[in-house]
C-alpha cells in the first residue's frame, strides 16, 4: 500500500476478473462474429436454460437490463395506473423508477437498521385498497425477510417481485433468491456479482403466464414474423453478452464464496469496533457490497483515500428524498431509519480478486483510524 493520493485499491476490478477467462471469451466472441447472429440466438437460449437449471426454476428470460426486468415484470403482472407498489427507499433508483414507468405509485417502507432491508414489521400499515404488489430488494446481497413478506402477500393478495440485481446466488433458507416471489429480476451490469461487458438483465419465474407475457413484451409483442399481438418493447439480451455471461456463470459460486471469505475477514477485524453487515442464520449473503455503519464515516473515508483505498457511500440520498420523487410528497423525517443510514453507511472494496492480505490491511487501517 502506498501513501500516494492515487487510488490503488478500487471498489472492484473487472480487468482482474477478465484475465483468467480471456482466452475463452475471445473464442466465444470470435464464434459469434463468424456466425453473424447477434440477437436472441443460441447463446441467449443456452444462458437462459443454464440459469434456469442453476436456480431450479421453470423459466428465465434474458433482457436488456435489470431496470427492464423490473418494468416488464410489473407490466406482465398487470400493475398499472393508480395502483400502489410497496418498496424500500434505500436502494438504487431503478427499483422505484420501474413502478413509476407503469404509472403506479411507489409507497416507501422504512428499513431495518441492521440489515438495511425493508423493515417487514412496517409494511402492513402501508397496505391500502390500491396496493397490488411489493418489490422486495435483497440489498447488497443480503436476502430480505421473505417468509414475512410472503405471508403478507397471501393475506392481502399481493404480487411479489424480487429485485435481485445485487444478489445473484444469494440464498434464503436454501432457496436462491429470485425463485421465491412471482418474478425474480436480475441485472448483469458490469459491476454486479455476475457482470456482463455491457448492459444485460433477466427475469425468472415459475409461472407460465408471466413468462409468456414477458417473452412477448421483450420483443415487440411478436407472435410470428411481423405479427404483433400487442404493443411491446425492444428489451433483448444480445448474443455477445449472453456468451460472456455463460462463461462467468460457471464461476459464480466461486466468486461469491471469495466475497464471503473477504467479508468474514473484515467482520473478524472490525466487528467489535463498528456496525458490520449481519450474517443471519438460514441466509447466504453474497456481499455485492460490504457496507459498514459509522458516525465517523468522513474520517475513515479520508484515511482510506490517503492510503489509495477506495470507499463509496451507497446510498447518500434515500429515494423518498430524491428530487425525482418530490411529487410523492414525502418530507425529511418520514422514514428516519433510511435517512440515518444514508448519513452513516460506507461500502469498502470487495471483489473476488481482492487479496485477503489486502483486506486485512484495509480492516486494520480502519480499526486504527477509529481508535485514534
Ligand atoms: C443495478 C440495479 C438495478 C438496475 O439494473 P440495470 O441493469 O442497471 O438496469 C436495479 N435495482 C438494483 C437494486 C440495482 O442495484
XYZ file of N, CA, C and O in Angstrom, residues 156-354:
796
model
N -53.083 -10.378 1.787
C -53.666 -9.239 1.068
C -53.715 -9.437 -0.449
O -53.997 -8.496 -1.186
N -53.394 -10.639 -0.893
C -53.405 -10.942 -2.320
C -52.521 -9.987 -3.137
O -52.977 -9.306 -4.053
N -51.257 -9.932 -2.754
C -50.303 -9.048 -3.436
C -49.307 -9.879 -4.235
O -48.999 -11.009 -3.870
N -48.818 -9.288 -5.315
C -47.752 -9.926 -6.091
C -46.405 -9.561 -5.472
O -46.236 -8.454 -4.946
N -45.473 -10.478 -5.582
C -44.124 -10.219 -5.073
C -43.114 -10.255 -6.212
O -42.981 -11.264 -6.912
N -42.412 -9.141 -6.375
C -41.301 -9.093 -7.328
C -40.019 -8.953 -6.513
O -39.927 -8.100 -5.631
N -39.068 -9.824 -6.793
C -37.784 -9.729 -6.098
C -36.787 -8.971 -6.966
O -36.529 -9.380 -8.098
N -36.220 -7.902 -6.430
C -35.137 -7.195 -7.114
C -33.825 -7.828 -6.639
O -33.346 -7.553 -5.534
N -33.297 -8.708 -7.504
C -32.090 -9.478 -7.165
C -30.871 -8.923 -7.876
O -29.878 -9.645 -8.066
N -30.941 -7.652 -8.290
C -29.839 -7.063 -9.064
C -28.503 -7.188 -8.336
O -27.451 -7.274 -8.955
N -28.545 -7.198 -6.997
C -27.301 -7.255 -6.223
C -27.109 -8.614 -5.561
O -26.263 -8.758 -4.682
N -27.911 -9.593 -5.959
C -27.942 -10.813 -5.139
C -27.933 -12.114 -5.937
O -28.488 -13.122 -5.487
N -27.261 -12.135 -7.075
C -27.210 -13.397 -7.830
C -26.534 -14.465 -6.977
O -25.403 -14.297 -6.538
N -27.240 -15.564 -6.733
C -26.660 -16.676 -5.970
C -26.901 -16.616 -4.473
O -26.568 -17.563 -3.755
N -27.495 -15.514 -3.973
C -27.808 -15.438 -2.543
C -28.947 -16.405 -2.223
O -29.783 -16.689 -3.088
N -28.960 -16.912 -1.001
C -29.972 -17.892 -0.629
C -30.709 -17.518 0.642
O -30.130 -16.945 1.557
N -32.002 -17.874 0.640
C -32.855 -17.700 1.808
C -33.391 -19.080 2.145
O -34.115 -19.673 1.339
N -33.004 -19.615 3.283
C -33.427 -20.971 3.663
C -33.222 -21.966 2.528
O -34.162 -22.632 2.087
N -32.023 -21.999 1.998
C -31.650 -22.932 0.917
C -32.213 -22.568 -0.448
O -31.800 -23.107 -1.459
N -33.207 -21.676 -0.472
C -33.777 -21.314 -1.777
C -33.052 -20.105 -2.349
O -32.887 -19.100 -1.660
N -32.613 -20.174 -3.618
C -31.959 -18.988 -4.169
C -32.963 -17.853 -4.342
O -34.090 -18.082 -4.790
N -32.563 -16.640 -3.957
C -33.472 -15.502 -4.118
C -33.718 -15.275 -5.604
O -32.832 -15.490 -6.426
N -34.937 -14.888 -5.917
C -35.351 -14.766 -7.319
C -36.309 -15.895 -7.665
O -37.091 -15.793 -8.602
N -36.232 -16.958 -6.858
C -37.106 -18.113 -7.061
C -38.068 -18.249 -5.891
O -38.462 -19.338 -5.514
N -38.428 -17.122 -5.266
C -39.311 -17.172 -4.092
C -40.623 -16.435 -4.366
O -41.694 -16.939 -4.059
N -40.544 -15.268 -4.985
C -41.751 -14.492 -5.291
C -42.351 -14.888 -6.637
O -42.051 -15.958 -7.171
N -43.184 -13.992 -7.200
C -43.795 -14.275 -8.508
C -42.785 -14.113 -9.640
O -42.845 -14.835 -10.630
N -41.890 -13.131 -9.486
C -40.871 -12.903 -10.518
C -39.575 -12.448 -9.852
O -39.604 -11.676 -8.894
N -38.455 -12.936 -10.355
C -37.134 -12.523 -9.863
C -36.442 -11.717 -10.946
O -36.409 -12.128 -12.108
N -35.910 -10.543 -10.582
C -35.310 -9.653 -11.571
C -33.829 -9.463 -11.296
O -33.433 -9.161 -10.176
N -33.028 -9.616 -12.343
C -31.573 -9.564 -12.199
C -30.983 -8.539 -13.156
O -31.519 -8.287 -14.225
N -29.843 -7.993 -12.749
C -29.069 -7.094 -13.608
C -27.699 -7.715 -13.829
O -27.116 -8.284 -12.903
N -27.201 -7.586 -15.052
C -25.832 -8.034 -15.339
C -24.939 -6.850 -15.680
O -23.947 -6.995 -16.394
N -25.305 -5.687 -15.182
C -24.447 -4.507 -15.288
C -23.039 -4.928 -14.836
O -22.909 -5.742 -13.925
N -21.986 -4.405 -15.500
C -20.644 -4.947 -15.244
C -20.205 -5.030 -13.774
O -19.403 -5.890 -13.430
N -20.727 -4.167 -12.923
C -20.260 -4.188 -11.527
C -21.011 -5.188 -10.644
O -20.666 -5.370 -9.486
N -22.043 -5.839 -11.174
C -22.819 -6.754 -10.315
C -22.046 -8.061 -10.084
O -21.068 -8.329 -10.762
N -22.527 -8.880 -9.166
C -21.790 -10.121 -8.848
C -21.601 -11.000 -10.074
O -20.566 -11.632 -10.224
N -22.632 -11.064 -10.923
C -22.487 -11.701 -12.233
C -22.591 -10.561 -13.242
O -23.679 -10.066 -13.513
N -21.445 -10.146 -13.770
C -21.411 -8.929 -14.579
C -21.060 -9.202 -16.031
O -20.132 -9.958 -16.324
N -21.817 -8.583 -16.936
C -21.530 -8.697 -18.374
C -20.486 -7.639 -18.762
O -19.932 -6.969 -17.894
N -20.244 -7.499 -20.042
C -19.330 -6.470 -20.540
C -20.140 -5.397 -21.252
O -19.792 -4.914 -22.331
N -21.249 -5.065 -20.642
C -22.188 -4.084 -21.180
C -23.457 -4.256 -20.350
O -23.410 -4.852 -19.271
N -24.582 -3.770 -20.868
C -25.836 -3.925 -20.123
C -26.475 -5.285 -20.379
O -26.310 -5.875 -21.447
N -27.217 -5.758 -19.408
C -27.963 -7.010 -19.555
C -28.828 -7.225 -18.332
O -28.568 -6.649 -17.271
N -29.875 -8.029 -18.489
C -30.747 -8.317 -17.353
C -31.490 -9.615 -17.575
O -31.357 -10.254 -18.630
N -32.278 -10.004 -16.572
C -33.013 -11.260 -16.674
C -34.228 -11.233 -15.753
O -34.190 -10.615 -14.689
N -35.298 -11.918 -16.199
C -36.456 -12.116 -15.340
C -36.657 -13.616 -15.234
O -36.601 -14.313 -16.252
N -36.833 -14.122 -14.034
C -37.153 -15.546 -13.909
C -38.475 -15.718 -13.177
O -38.869 -14.889 -12.360
N -39.181 -16.786 -13.524
C -40.478 -17.043 -12.903
C -40.830 -18.521 -13.032
O -40.390 -19.190 -13.973
N -41.625 -18.997 -12.102
C -42.129 -20.354 -12.197
C -43.501 -20.387 -12.868
O -44.078 -21.451 -13.087
N -44.026 -19.202 -13.170
C -45.407 -19.130 -13.695
C -45.425 -18.912 -15.201
O -44.913 -17.918 -15.703
N -46.101 -19.829 -15.897
C -46.133 -19.789 -17.367
C -46.667 -18.478 -17.926
O -46.136 -17.946 -18.893
N -47.744 -17.944 -17.307
C -48.373 -16.759 -17.910
C -47.447 -15.535 -17.802
O -47.413 -14.695 -18.706
N -46.668 -15.443 -16.728
C -45.734 -14.306 -16.605
C -44.616 -14.464 -17.634
O -44.236 -13.524 -18.337
N -44.128 -15.685 -17.750
C -43.076 -15.963 -18.725
C -43.541 -15.608 -20.145
O -42.851 -14.900 -20.881
N -44.735 -16.090 -20.498
C -45.230 -15.851 -21.868
C -45.408 -14.363 -22.148
O -45.067 -13.871 -23.220
N -45.902 -13.672 -21.128
C -46.116 -12.238 -21.267
C -44.806 -11.467 -21.450
O -44.678 -10.646 -22.368
N -43.825 -11.743 -20.591
C -42.549 -11.015 -20.699
C -41.813 -11.418 -21.981
O -41.160 -10.591 -22.621
N -41.951 -12.674 -22.368
C -41.328 -13.145 -23.604
C -41.833 -12.337 -24.809
O -41.072 -11.983 -25.708
N -43.128 -12.019 -24.819
C -43.693 -11.204 -25.893
C -43.327 -9.727 -25.728
O -42.958 -9.057 -26.688
N -43.402 -9.254 -24.469
C -43.110 -7.836 -24.225
C -41.692 -7.463 -24.647
O -41.450 -6.370 -25.148
N -40.739 -8.375 -24.440
C -39.338 -8.026 -24.721
C -39.064 -7.906 -26.221
O -38.037 -7.409 -26.633
N -39.970 -8.415 -27.047
C -39.718 -8.428 -28.489
C -40.934 -7.955 -29.282
O -41.436 -8.652 -30.155
N -41.422 -6.729 -28.930
C -42.474 -6.067 -29.719
C -43.777 -6.859 -29.820
O -44.503 -6.720 -30.801
N -44.054 -7.720 -28.857
C -45.294 -8.496 -28.925
C -45.354 -9.390 -30.152
O -46.434 -9.651 -30.693
N -44.193 -9.875 -30.567
C -44.125 -10.650 -31.810
C -44.529 -12.111 -31.581
O -43.862 -12.828 -30.839
N -45.629 -12.543 -32.208
C -46.060 -13.938 -32.074
C -45.580 -14.795 -33.241
O -45.404 -15.996 -33.122
N -45.390 -14.160 -34.386
C -44.832 -14.814 -35.575
C -44.181 -13.689 -36.359
O -44.485 -12.514 -36.105
N -43.308 -13.976 -37.298
C -42.638 -12.884 -38.001
C -43.615 -11.804 -38.477
O -44.577 -12.109 -39.188
N -43.390 -10.585 -38.006
C -44.209 -9.428 -38.383
C -45.692 -9.574 -38.055
O -46.549 -8.978 -38.702
N -45.981 -10.356 -37.002
C -47.339 -10.394 -36.427
C -47.219 -10.069 -34.956
O -46.506 -10.756 -34.226
N -47.926 -9.004 -34.532
C -47.763 -8.482 -33.179
C -49.102 -8.468 -32.455
O -50.052 -7.876 -32.930
N -49.151 -9.139 -31.284
C -50.442 -9.258 -30.594
C -50.714 -8.071 -29.689
O -51.837 -7.798 -29.321
N -49.676 -7.361 -29.261
C -49.862 -6.111 -28.510
C -48.610 -5.262 -28.654
O -47.623 -5.697 -29.245
N -48.670 -4.053 -28.108
C -47.540 -3.150 -28.220
C -46.505 -3.530 -27.179
O -46.781 -3.486 -25.982
N -45.365 -3.951 -27.638
C -44.318 -4.368 -26.714
C -43.142 -3.413 -26.725
O -43.315 -2.209 -26.952
N -41.969 -3.949 -26.490
C -40.751 -3.141 -26.368
C -39.615 -3.857 -27.057
O -39.727 -5.013 -27.447
N -38.490 -3.157 -27.137
C -37.254 -3.801 -27.536
C -36.424 -3.958 -26.277
O -35.847 -2.998 -25.784
N -36.407 -5.136 -25.700
C -35.602 -5.355 -24.497
C -34.997 -6.740 -24.550
O -35.431 -7.662 -23.860
N -33.992 -6.894 -25.413
C -33.411 -8.221 -25.595
C -31.975 -8.246 -25.111
O -31.256 -7.250 -25.195
N -31.586 -9.395 -24.608
C -30.184 -9.614 -24.266
C -29.493 -9.989 -25.566
O -30.062 -10.721 -26.379
N -28.261 -9.492 -25.793
C -27.614 -9.849 -27.056
C -26.694 -11.059 -26.885
O -26.326 -11.432 -25.782
N -26.351 -11.644 -28.012
C -25.555 -12.881 -28.024
C -24.185 -12.712 -27.374
O -23.701 -13.603 -26.673
N -23.571 -11.552 -27.612
C -22.220 -11.337 -27.069
C -22.272 -11.327 -25.534
O -21.488 -12.006 -24.870
N -23.226 -10.592 -24.988
C -23.327 -10.555 -23.518
C -23.681 -11.936 -22.967
O -23.151 -12.374 -21.941
N -24.596 -12.622 -23.652
C -25.013 -13.949 -23.169
C -23.830 -14.917 -23.156
O -23.655 -15.695 -22.220
N -22.996 -14.850 -24.195
C -21.845 -15.766 -24.267
C -20.870 -15.474 -23.126
O -20.335 -16.400 -22.494
N -20.647 -14.196 -22.843
C -19.745 -13.811 -21.745
C -20.336 -14.267 -20.408
O -19.644 -14.837 -19.560
N -21.634 -14.063 -20.254
C -22.292 -14.457 -19.003
C -22.273 -15.974 -18.807
O -22.156 -16.458 -17.678
N -22.367 -16.729 -19.889
C -22.307 -18.197 -19.769
C -20.950 -18.625 -19.207
O -20.869 -19.532 -18.385
N -19.915 -17.952 -19.658
C -18.570 -18.289 -19.172
C -18.439 -17.917 -17.695
O -17.942 -18.685 -16.875
N -18.949 -16.742 -17.334
C -18.839 -16.297 -15.934
C -19.751 -17.079 -14.990
O -19.429 -17.258 -13.818
N -20.884 -17.536 -15.518
C -21.826 -18.299 -14.679
C -21.152 -19.535 -14.074
O -21.448 -19.919 -12.949
N -20.214 -20.113 -14.826
C -19.519 -21.306 -14.325
C -18.693 -20.995 -13.065
O -18.338 -21.884 -12.321
N -18.381 -19.699 -12.879
C -17.532 -19.300 -11.745
C -18.297 -18.590 -10.639
O -17.686 -18.187 -9.645
N -19.611 -18.401 -10.801
C -20.322 -17.512 -9.875
C -20.256 -17.998 -8.417
O -20.086 -17.192 -7.497
N -20.340 -19.289 -8.201
C -20.288 -19.772 -6.815
C -18.930 -19.471 -6.186
O -18.836 -19.090 -5.017
N -17.889 -19.657 -6.996
C -16.531 -19.372 -6.516
C -16.361 -17.860 -6.272
O -15.805 -17.440 -5.251
N -16.895 -17.027 -7.177
C -16.815 -15.577 -6.962
C -17.518 -15.199 -5.642
O -16.978 -14.437 -4.843
N -18.726 -15.729 -5.470
C -19.484 -15.377 -4.262
C -18.800 -15.900 -3.001
O -18.803 -15.241 -1.965
N -18.224 -17.083 -3.118
C -17.515 -17.674 -1.976
C -16.349 -16.783 -1.560
O -16.111 -16.551 -0.376
N -15.636 -16.254 -2.547
C -14.498 -15.369 -2.249
C -14.975 -14.078 -1.588
O -14.348 -13.580 -0.657
N -16.088 -13.550 -2.070
C -16.648 -12.346 -1.438
C -16.998 -12.632 0.021
O -16.739 -11.814 0.907
N -17.576 -13.819 0.261
C -17.979 -14.168 1.630
C -16.757 -14.316 2.540
O -16.787 -13.948 3.709
N -15.688 -14.842 1.995
C -14.448 -15.009 2.765
C -13.881 -13.648 3.165
O -13.492 -13.433 4.313
N -13.863 -12.736 2.189
C -13.355 -11.389 2.462
C -14.228 -10.696 3.508
O -13.727 -10.042 4.424
N -15.536 -10.875 3.372
C -16.467 -10.256 4.319
C -16.220 -10.805 5.725
O -16.192 -10.046 6.704
N -16.026 -12.110 5.812
C -15.764 -12.731 7.113
C -14.507 -12.154 7.750
O -14.469 -11.893 8.965
N -13.518 -11.909 6.927
C -12.264 -11.351 7.432
C -12.471 -9.914 7.928
O -12.053 -9.551 9.035
N -13.150 -9.100 7.094
C -13.443 -7.718 7.518
C -14.171 -7.730 8.867
O -13.830 -6.979 9.774
N -15.195 -8.592 8.967
C -16.004 -8.594 10.190
C -15.187 -9.068 11.387
O -15.355 -8.566 12.498
N -14.268 -10.022 11.158
C -13.466 -10.501 12.282
C -12.551 -9.386 12.806
O -12.259 -9.326 13.993
N -12.163 -8.485 11.938
C -11.296 -7.376 12.374
C -12.131 -6.221 12.952
O -11.776 -5.643 13.980
N -13.255 -5.920 12.289
C -13.993 -4.691 12.622
C -15.239 -4.902 13.490
O -15.792 -3.938 14.018
N -15.626 -6.159 13.633
C -16.918 -6.464 14.254
C -17.166 -5.856 15.627
O -18.306 -5.535 15.955
N -16.119 -5.699 16.407
C -16.339 -5.151 17.748
C -16.262 -3.631 17.780
O -16.670 -2.996 18.744
N -15.731 -3.042 16.709
C -15.488 -1.598 16.713
C -16.548 -0.796 15.954
O -16.704 0.407 16.161
N -17.290 -1.482 15.080
C -18.134 -0.750 14.134
C -19.293 -1.671 13.735
O -19.166 -2.891 13.856
N -20.424 -1.114 13.259
C -21.519 -1.998 12.833
C -21.237 -2.593 11.452
O -21.204 -1.880 10.446
N -21.022 -3.907 11.430
C -20.711 -4.619 10.184
C -21.973 -5.304 9.656
O -22.956 -5.432 10.382
N -21.950 -5.770 8.395
C -23.131 -6.475 7.868
C -23.431 -7.726 8.692
O -22.520 -8.363 9.206
N -24.713 -8.048 8.796
C -25.130 -9.217 9.574
C -25.043 -10.494 8.752
O -25.374 -10.504 7.573
N -24.607 -11.560 9.411
C -24.687 -12.898 8.819
C -25.850 -13.581 9.530
O -25.711 -14.076 10.642
N -27.022 -13.577 8.886
C -28.202 -14.131 9.547
C -28.279 -15.640 9.330
O -27.860 -16.139 8.288
N -28.816 -16.364 10.314
C -28.968 -17.805 10.127
C -29.924 -18.077 8.969
O -30.815 -17.265 8.702
N -29.753 -19.170 8.286
C -30.630 -19.545 7.162
C -30.476 -18.669 5.932
O -31.313 -18.701 5.040
N -29.466 -17.812 5.906
C -29.324 -16.957 4.723
C -27.880 -16.941 4.240
O -26.961 -16.972 5.048
N -27.718 -16.893 2.935
C -26.384 -16.734 2.372
C -26.290 -15.370 1.712
O -26.851 -15.128 0.645
N -25.614 -14.471 2.401
C -25.343 -13.116 1.931
C -24.221 -13.232 0.892
O -23.247 -13.931 1.134
N -24.361 -12.566 -0.260
C -23.302 -12.679 -1.272
C -22.476 -11.383 -1.428
O -21.698 -11.262 -2.379
N -22.664 -10.444 -0.500
C -21.777 -9.286 -0.403
C -21.481 -8.610 -1.736
O -20.325 -8.431 -2.100
N -22.550 -8.220 -2.425
C -22.332 -7.339 -3.567
C -21.580 -6.100 -3.062
O -20.680 -5.589 -3.713
N -21.982 -5.658 -1.881
C -21.224 -4.626 -1.173
C -20.975 -5.083 0.253
O -21.789 -5.818 0.819
N -19.861 -4.644 0.797
C -19.612 -4.824 2.234
C -19.763 -3.436 2.844
O -18.918 -2.558 2.640
N -20.875 -3.245 3.540
C -21.250 -1.902 3.970
C -21.298 -1.798 5.490
O -22.066 -2.510 6.131
N -20.454 -0.927 6.041
C -20.449 -0.708 7.486
C -21.242 0.552 7.808
O -21.553 1.346 6.915
N -21.570 0.704 9.092
C -22.246 1.933 9.530
C -21.417 2.565 10.624
O -20.991 1.882 11.557
N -21.204 3.867 10.494
C -20.393 4.567 11.476
C -20.684 6.055 11.442
O -21.008 6.612 10.390
N -20.563 6.689 12.617
C -20.713 8.144 12.643
C -19.387 8.815 12.277
O -19.319 10.032 12.184
N -18.350 7.993 12.097
C -17.038 8.551 11.739
C -16.708 8.291 10.270
O -15.556 8.096 9.906
N -17.753 8.281 9.453
C -17.571 7.940 8.051
C -16.559 8.833 7.333
O -15.696 8.346 6.601
N -16.666 10.156 7.563
C -15.779 11.107 6.857
C -14.322 10.800 7.154
O -13.481 10.741 6.254
N -14.053 10.604 8.440
C -12.680 10.372 8.889
C -12.126 9.077 8.273
O -10.998 9.047 7.776
N -12.937 8.036 8.290
C -12.485 6.749 7.749
C -12.252 6.848 6.236
O -11.206 6.450 5.728
N -13.208 7.421 5.534
C -13.090 7.544 4.075
C -11.859 8.377 3.718
O -11.135 8.075 2.766
N -11.608 9.421 4.509
C -10.463 10.303 4.266
C -9.140 9.547 4.450
O -8.236 9.645 3.617
N -9.042 8.785 5.534
C -7.822 7.998 5.783
C -7.621 6.965 4.682
O -6.510 6.782 4.189
N -8.711 6.286 4.294
C -8.603 5.279 3.228
C -8.089 5.942 1.947
O -7.159 5.458 1.314
N -8.678 7.065 1.619
C -8.293 7.760 0.390
C -6.817 8.138 0.419
O -6.097 7.978 -0.575
N -6.366 8.624 1.560
C -4.969 8.999 1.718
C -4.030 7.819 1.519
O -2.847 7.988 1.215
N -4.550 6.617 1.696
C -3.753 5.409 1.500
C -4.073 4.706 0.181
O -3.742 3.538 -0.009
N -4.751 5.425 -0.701
C -5.027 4.878 -2.031
C -6.116 3.827 -2.052
O -6.179 2.999 -2.951
N -6.992 3.854 -1.042
C -8.045 2.828 -0.967
C -9.404 3.481 -1.207
O -9.762 4.461 -0.552
N -10.160 2.905 -2.113
C -11.485 3.460 -2.421
C -12.502 3.094 -1.342
O -12.364 2.088 -0.662
N -13.526 3.907 -1.245
C -14.722 3.573 -0.461
C -15.833 4.435 -1.047
O -15.555 5.482 -1.632
N -17.070 3.961 -0.961
C -18.183 4.693 -1.581
C -19.395 4.686 -0.659
O -19.609 3.730 0.089
N -20.175 5.753 -0.729
C -21.425 5.814 0.031
C -22.582 5.331 -0.846
O -22.986 6.010 -1.784
N -23.052 4.119 -0.573
C -24.286 3.601 -1.190
C -25.320 3.521 -0.084
O -25.159 2.683 0.791
N -26.299 4.392 -0.006
C -26.672 5.451 -0.915
C -26.757 6.747 -0.123
O -27.298 6.738 0.990
N -26.300 7.850 -0.685
C -26.278 9.096 0.087
C -27.652 9.742 0.277
O -27.839 10.505 1.218
N -28.600 9.443 -0.617
C -29.945 10.038 -0.503
C -30.992 8.943 -0.692
O -31.048 8.309 -1.743
N -31.821 8.688 0.323
C -32.871 7.689 0.124
C -33.868 8.178 -0.926
O -34.008 9.384 -1.148
N -34.564 7.240 -1.547
C -35.393 7.620 -2.701
C -36.502 8.609 -2.363
O -36.837 9.457 -3.185
N -37.061 8.531 -1.141
C -38.164 9.458 -0.823
C -37.671 10.896 -0.703
O -38.469 11.821 -0.703
N -36.337 11.085 -0.600
C -35.774 12.434 -0.541
C -35.169 12.869 -1.879
O -34.580 13.938 -1.978
N -35.297 12.036 -2.900
C -34.754 12.387 -4.210
C -35.678 13.384 -4.910
O -36.896 13.219 -4.873
N -35.054 14.338 -5.578
C -35.824 15.338 -6.331
C -36.807 14.654 -7.297
O -37.950 15.085 -7.455
N -36.346 13.560 -7.926
C -37.186 12.857 -8.906
C -38.515 12.402 -8.300
O -39.505 12.244 -9.022
N -38.531 12.177 -6.986
C -39.763 11.705 -6.340
C -40.424 12.773 -5.462
O -41.275 12.462 -4.633
N -40.057 14.030 -5.697
C -40.698 15.137 -4.975
C -42.218 15.057 -5.061
O -42.931 15.372 -4.105
N -42.691 14.621 -6.235
C -44.140 14.620 -6.479
C -44.894 13.686 -5.541
O -46.109 13.785 -5.400
N -44.174 12.781 -4.887
C -44.846 11.865 -3.966
C -45.146 12.527 -2.617
O -45.931 11.998 -1.824
N -44.479 13.662 -2.370
C -44.810 14.460 -1.193
C -44.203 14.004 0.133
O -44.681 14.401 1.196
N -43.174 13.198 0.103
C -42.520 12.828 1.364
C -41.679 13.995 1.858
O -41.245 14.845 1.082
N -41.430 14.018 3.178
C -40.515 15.025 3.715
C -39.536 14.378 4.680
O -39.739 13.232 5.110
N -38.462 15.114 4.973
C -37.453 14.607 5.894
C -38.124 14.213 7.217
O -38.995 14.924 7.708
N -37.735 13.071 7.747
C -38.323 12.604 8.998
C -39.382 11.532 8.769
O -39.765 10.825 9.698
N -39.853 11.398 7.534
C -40.902 10.404 7.267
C -40.379 8.978 7.397
O -41.115 8.082 7.827
N -39.143 8.744 6.979
C -38.566 7.395 7.016
C -37.192 7.486 7.677
O -36.147 7.411 7.014
N -37.202 7.688 8.999
C -35.976 8.082 9.709
C -34.829 7.074 9.635
O -33.672 7.494 9.559
N -35.132 5.780 9.631
C -34.028 4.811 9.572
C -33.263 4.917 8.253
O -32.045 4.814 8.221
N -33.993 5.115 7.178
C -33.335 5.268 5.874
C -32.491 6.532 5.843
O -31.401 6.554 5.266
N -33.039 7.582 6.452
C -32.322 8.857 6.429
C -31.037 8.783 7.250
O -29.992 9.296 6.830
N -31.099 8.133 8.401
C -29.881 7.988 9.224
C -28.887 7.068 8.536
O -27.676 7.322 8.539
N -29.377 5.988 7.949
C -28.474 5.068 7.247
C -27.708 5.823 6.161
O -26.493 5.653 6.009
N -28.423 6.681 5.424
C -27.782 7.430 4.338
C -26.629 8.296 4.859
O -25.685 8.591 4.133
N -26.715 8.680 6.136
C -25.650 9.514 6.718
C -24.511 8.687 7.299
O -23.452 9.221 7.626
N -24.729 7.381 7.464
C -23.731 6.580 8.191
C -23.092 5.429 7.414
O -22.116 4.852 7.872
N -23.652 5.068 6.267
C -23.117 3.886 5.570
C -21.831 4.198 4.806
O -21.635 5.309 4.315
N -20.989 3.203 4.725
C -19.766 3.301 3.916
C -19.449 1.898 3.394
O -19.348 0.946 4.174
N -19.329 1.784 2.069
C -19.016 0.487 1.462
C -17.523 0.405 1.188
O -16.918 1.346 0.672
N -16.946 -0.740 1.541
C -15.500 -0.961 1.403
C -15.224 -1.811 0.157
O -16.106 -2.509 -0.326
N -13.997 -1.785 -0.327
C -13.682 -2.605 -1.520
C -13.979 -4.081 -1.246
O -13.586 -4.611 -0.204
N -14.708 -4.711 -2.143
C -14.915 -6.167 -2.049
C -15.161 -6.699 -3.458
O -16.022 -6.200 -4.176
N -14.338 -7.626 -3.863
C -14.488 -8.299 -5.166
C -13.640 -9.554 -5.106
O -12.674 -9.619 -4.340
N -14.014 -10.577 -5.891
C -13.377 -11.889 -5.738
C -11.850 -11.862 -5.843
O -11.172 -12.667 -5.213
N -11.319 -10.921 -6.629
C -9.884 -10.904 -6.880
C -9.119 -10.103 -5.836
O -7.889 -10.021 -5.883
N -9.813 -9.511 -4.875
C -9.141 -8.755 -3.805
C -8.440 -9.753 -2.888
O -9.051 -10.712 -2.432
